[in-house]
PDB file of C-alpha atoms in Angstrom:
ATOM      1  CA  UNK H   1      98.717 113.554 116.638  1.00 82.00           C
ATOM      2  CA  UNK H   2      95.863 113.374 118.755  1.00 87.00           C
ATOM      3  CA  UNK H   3      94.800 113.493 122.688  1.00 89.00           C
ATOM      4  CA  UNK H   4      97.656 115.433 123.503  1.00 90.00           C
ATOM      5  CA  UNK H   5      97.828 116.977 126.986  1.00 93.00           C
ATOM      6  CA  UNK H   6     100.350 119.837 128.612  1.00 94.00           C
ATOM      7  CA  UNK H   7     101.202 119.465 132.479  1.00 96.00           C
ATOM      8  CA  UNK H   8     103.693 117.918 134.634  1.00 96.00           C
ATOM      9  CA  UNK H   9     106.061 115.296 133.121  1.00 97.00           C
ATOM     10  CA  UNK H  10     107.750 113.112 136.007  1.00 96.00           C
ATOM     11  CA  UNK H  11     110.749 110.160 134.863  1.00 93.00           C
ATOM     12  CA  UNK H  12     110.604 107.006 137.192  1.00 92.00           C
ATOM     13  CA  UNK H  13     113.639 104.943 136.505  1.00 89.00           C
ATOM     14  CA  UNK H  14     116.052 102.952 138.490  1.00 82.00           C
ATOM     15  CA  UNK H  15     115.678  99.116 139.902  1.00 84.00           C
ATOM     16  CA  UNK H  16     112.526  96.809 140.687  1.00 82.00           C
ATOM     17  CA  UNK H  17     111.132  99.022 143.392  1.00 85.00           C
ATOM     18  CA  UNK H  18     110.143 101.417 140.775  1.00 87.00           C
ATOM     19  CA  UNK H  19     109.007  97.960 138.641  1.00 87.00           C
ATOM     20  CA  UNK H  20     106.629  97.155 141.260  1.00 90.00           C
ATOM     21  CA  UNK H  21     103.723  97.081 139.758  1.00 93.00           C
ATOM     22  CA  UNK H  22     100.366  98.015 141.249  1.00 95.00           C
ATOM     23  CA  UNK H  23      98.868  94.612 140.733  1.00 95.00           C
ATOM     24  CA  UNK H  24     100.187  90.919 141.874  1.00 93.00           C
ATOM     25  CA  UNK H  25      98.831  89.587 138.700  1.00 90.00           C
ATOM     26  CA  UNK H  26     102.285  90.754 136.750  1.00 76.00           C
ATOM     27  CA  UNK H  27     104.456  89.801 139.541  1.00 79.00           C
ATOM     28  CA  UNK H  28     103.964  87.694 142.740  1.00 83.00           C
ATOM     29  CA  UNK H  29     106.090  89.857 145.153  1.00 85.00           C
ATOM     30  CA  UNK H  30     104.389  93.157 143.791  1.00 90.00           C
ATOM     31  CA  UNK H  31     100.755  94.362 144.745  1.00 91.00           C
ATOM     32  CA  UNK H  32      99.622  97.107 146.675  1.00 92.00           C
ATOM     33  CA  UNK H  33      97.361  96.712 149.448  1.00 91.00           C
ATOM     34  CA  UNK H  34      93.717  97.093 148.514  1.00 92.00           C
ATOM     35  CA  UNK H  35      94.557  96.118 145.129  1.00 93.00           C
ATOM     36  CA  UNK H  36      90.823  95.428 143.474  1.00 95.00           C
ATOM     37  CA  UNK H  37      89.639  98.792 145.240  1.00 96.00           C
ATOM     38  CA  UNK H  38      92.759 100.540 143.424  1.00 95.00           C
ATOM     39  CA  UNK H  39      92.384  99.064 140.110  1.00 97.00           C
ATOM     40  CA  UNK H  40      88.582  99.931 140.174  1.00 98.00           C
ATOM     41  CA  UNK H  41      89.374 103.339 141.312  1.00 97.00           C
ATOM     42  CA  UNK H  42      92.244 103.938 138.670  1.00 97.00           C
ATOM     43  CA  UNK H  43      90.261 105.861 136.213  1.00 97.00           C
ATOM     44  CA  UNK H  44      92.215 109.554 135.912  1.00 98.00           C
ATOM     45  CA  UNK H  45      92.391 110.193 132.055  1.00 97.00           C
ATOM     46  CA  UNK H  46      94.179 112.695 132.452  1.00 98.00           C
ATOM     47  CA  UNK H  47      96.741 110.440 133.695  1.00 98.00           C
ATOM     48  CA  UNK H  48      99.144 108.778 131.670  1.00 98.00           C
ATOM     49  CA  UNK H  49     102.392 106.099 131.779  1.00 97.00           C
ATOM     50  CA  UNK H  50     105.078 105.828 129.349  1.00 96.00           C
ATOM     51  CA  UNK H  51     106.304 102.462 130.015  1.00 94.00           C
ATOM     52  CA  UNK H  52     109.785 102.036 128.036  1.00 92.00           C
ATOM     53  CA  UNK H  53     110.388  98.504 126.804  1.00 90.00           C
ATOM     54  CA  UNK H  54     113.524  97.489 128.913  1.00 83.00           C
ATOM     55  CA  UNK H  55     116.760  97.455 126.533  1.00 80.00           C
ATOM     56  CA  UNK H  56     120.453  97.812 127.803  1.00 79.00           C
ATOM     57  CA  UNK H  57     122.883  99.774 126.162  1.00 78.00           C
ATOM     58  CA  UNK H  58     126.291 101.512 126.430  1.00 76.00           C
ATOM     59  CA  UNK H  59     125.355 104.640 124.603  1.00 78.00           C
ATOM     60  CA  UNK H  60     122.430 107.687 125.269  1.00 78.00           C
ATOM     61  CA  UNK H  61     119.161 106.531 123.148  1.00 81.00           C
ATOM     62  CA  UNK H  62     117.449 108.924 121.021  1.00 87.00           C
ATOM     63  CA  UNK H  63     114.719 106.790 120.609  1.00 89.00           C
ATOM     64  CA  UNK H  64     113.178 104.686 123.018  1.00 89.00           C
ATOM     65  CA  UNK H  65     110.925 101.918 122.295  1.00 92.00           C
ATOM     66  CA  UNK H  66     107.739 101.899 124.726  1.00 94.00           C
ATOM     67  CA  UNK H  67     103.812 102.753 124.522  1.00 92.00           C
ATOM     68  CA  UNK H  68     101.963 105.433 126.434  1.00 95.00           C
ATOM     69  CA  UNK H  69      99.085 104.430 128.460  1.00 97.00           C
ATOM     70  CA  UNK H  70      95.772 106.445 129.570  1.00 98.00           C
ATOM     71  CA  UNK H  71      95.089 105.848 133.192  1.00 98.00           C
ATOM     72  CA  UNK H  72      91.934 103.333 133.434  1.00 98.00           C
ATOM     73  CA  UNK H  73      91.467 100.187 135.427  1.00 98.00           C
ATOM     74  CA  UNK H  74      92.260  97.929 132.219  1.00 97.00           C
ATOM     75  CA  UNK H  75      95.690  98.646 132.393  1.00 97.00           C
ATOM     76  CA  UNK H  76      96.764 100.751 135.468  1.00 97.00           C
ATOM     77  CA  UNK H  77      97.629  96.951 137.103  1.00 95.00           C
ATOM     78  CA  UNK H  78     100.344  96.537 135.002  1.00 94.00           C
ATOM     79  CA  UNK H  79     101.988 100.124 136.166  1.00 96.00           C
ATOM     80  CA  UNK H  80     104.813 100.771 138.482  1.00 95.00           C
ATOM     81  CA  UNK H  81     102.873 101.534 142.245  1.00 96.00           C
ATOM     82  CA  UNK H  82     105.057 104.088 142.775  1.00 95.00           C
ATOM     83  CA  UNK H  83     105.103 106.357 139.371  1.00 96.00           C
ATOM     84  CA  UNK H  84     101.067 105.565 139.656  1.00 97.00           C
ATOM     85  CA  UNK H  85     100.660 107.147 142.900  1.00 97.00           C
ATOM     86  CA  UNK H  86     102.814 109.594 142.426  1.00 97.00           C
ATOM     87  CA  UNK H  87     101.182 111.287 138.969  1.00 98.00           C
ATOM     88  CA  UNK H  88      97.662 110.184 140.428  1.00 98.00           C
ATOM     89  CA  UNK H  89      98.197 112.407 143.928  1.00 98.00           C
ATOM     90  CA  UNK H  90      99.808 114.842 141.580  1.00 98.00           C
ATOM     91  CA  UNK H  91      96.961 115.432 139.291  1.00 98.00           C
ATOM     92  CA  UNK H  92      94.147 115.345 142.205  1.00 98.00           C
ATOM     93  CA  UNK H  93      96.671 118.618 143.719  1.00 97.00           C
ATOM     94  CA  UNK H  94      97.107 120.264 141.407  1.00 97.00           C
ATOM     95  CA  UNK H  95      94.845 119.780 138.913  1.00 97.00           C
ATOM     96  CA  UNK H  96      96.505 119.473 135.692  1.00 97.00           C
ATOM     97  CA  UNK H  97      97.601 116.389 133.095  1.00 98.00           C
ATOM     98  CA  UNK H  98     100.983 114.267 134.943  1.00 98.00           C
ATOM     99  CA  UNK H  99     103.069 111.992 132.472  1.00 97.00           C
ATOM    100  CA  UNK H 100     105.168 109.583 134.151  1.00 97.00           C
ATOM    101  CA  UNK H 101     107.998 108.124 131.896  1.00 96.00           C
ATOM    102  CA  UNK H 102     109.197 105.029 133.384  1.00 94.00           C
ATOM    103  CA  UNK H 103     112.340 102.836 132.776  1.00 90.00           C
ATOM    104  CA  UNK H 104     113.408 100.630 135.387  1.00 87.00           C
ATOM    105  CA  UNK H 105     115.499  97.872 135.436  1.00 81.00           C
ATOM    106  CA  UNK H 106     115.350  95.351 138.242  1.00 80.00           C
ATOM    107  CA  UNK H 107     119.240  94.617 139.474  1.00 81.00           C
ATOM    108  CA  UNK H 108     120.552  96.854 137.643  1.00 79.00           C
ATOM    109  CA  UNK H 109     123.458  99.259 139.330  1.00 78.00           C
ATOM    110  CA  UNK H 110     123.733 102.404 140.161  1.00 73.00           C
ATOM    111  CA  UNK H 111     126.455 102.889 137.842  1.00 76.00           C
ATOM    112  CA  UNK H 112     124.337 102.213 135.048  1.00 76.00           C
ATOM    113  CA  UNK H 113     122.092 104.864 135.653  1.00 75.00           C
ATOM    114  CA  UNK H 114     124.948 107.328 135.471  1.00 76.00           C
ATOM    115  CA  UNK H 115     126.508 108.498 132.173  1.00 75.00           C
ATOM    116  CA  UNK H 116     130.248 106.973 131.145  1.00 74.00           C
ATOM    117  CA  UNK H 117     131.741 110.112 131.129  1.00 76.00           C
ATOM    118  CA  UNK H 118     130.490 111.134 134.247  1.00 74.00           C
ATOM    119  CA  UNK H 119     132.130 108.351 135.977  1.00 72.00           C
ATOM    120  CA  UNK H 120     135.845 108.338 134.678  1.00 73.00           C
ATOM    121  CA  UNK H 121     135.845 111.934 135.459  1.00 74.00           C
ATOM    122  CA  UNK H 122     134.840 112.271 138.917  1.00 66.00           C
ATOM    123  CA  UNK H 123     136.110 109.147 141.011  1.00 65.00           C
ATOM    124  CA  UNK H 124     133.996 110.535 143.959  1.00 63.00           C
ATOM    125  CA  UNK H 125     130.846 108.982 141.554  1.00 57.00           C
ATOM    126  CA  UNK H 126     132.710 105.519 141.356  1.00 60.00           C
ATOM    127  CA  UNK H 127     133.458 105.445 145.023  1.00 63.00           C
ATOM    128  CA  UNK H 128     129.324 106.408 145.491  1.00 60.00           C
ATOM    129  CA  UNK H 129     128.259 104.332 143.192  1.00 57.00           C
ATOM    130  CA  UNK H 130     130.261 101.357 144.604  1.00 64.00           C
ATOM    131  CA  UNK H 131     128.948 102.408 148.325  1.00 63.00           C
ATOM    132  CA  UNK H 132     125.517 102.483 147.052  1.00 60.00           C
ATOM    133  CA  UNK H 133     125.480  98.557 145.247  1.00 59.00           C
ATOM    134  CA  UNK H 134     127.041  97.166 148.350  1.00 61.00           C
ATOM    135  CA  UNK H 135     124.421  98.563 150.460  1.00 53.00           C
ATOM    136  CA  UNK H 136     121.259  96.589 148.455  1.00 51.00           C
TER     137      UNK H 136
END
């Protein structure tokens, strides 16, 4: 093993507003404003992005395909805005490493997001859940 840092270690999962990437280039509806200062900006190695090749499953991984990414300007376009500004405001505060792990999954449901178990135990998570995906 090598270049291994200790800090904060953030997960950013859920549906295509955490896929929306920080360039346009990957997808047309996505881009932040300012997006060539950004990208130019975007060097924080001490920054990284572990972006989980999307999969669906029934069952709790216990290994996830995906690739870990140093924070540069060669690749930051292609991360999720949100987990980006997040671990990037995180590390200029306070000054340590920040790992974002993402896995999103545009469309997907709330339900999915929520273990099996979970919801034929507790109907109150169902009737959420439901309440939730009618709302998008």
């Amino acid at each position: 093993m090598h270049d291994v840092l200790i800090g904060e270690v953030w997960l950013a999962s859920g549906q295509s507003n955490m896929q929306f990437t920080v360039s346009k280039a990957h997808a047309s509806y996505a881009g932040m404003l300012d997006e060539a200062k950004e990208i130019a900006a975007a060097n924080y190695p001490e920054v990284r992005m572990f972006i989980a090749k999307p999969s669906t499953t029934y069952t709790p991984q216990a290994d996830v395909p995906g690739v870990w990414q140093v924070c540069s300007p060669a690749v930051v376009g292609d991360w999720s805005a949100v987990g980006y500004l997040f671990a990037r405001n995180l590390n200029i505060e306070l000054k340590v490493p920040v790992g974002i792990l993402l896995s999103a999954f545009g469309a997907s449901t709330a339900e999915a997001w929520i273990p099996r178990e979970a919801l034929a135990s507790d109907p109150q998570l169902k009737t959420d859940a439901r309440q939730a995906r009618r709302a998008l």
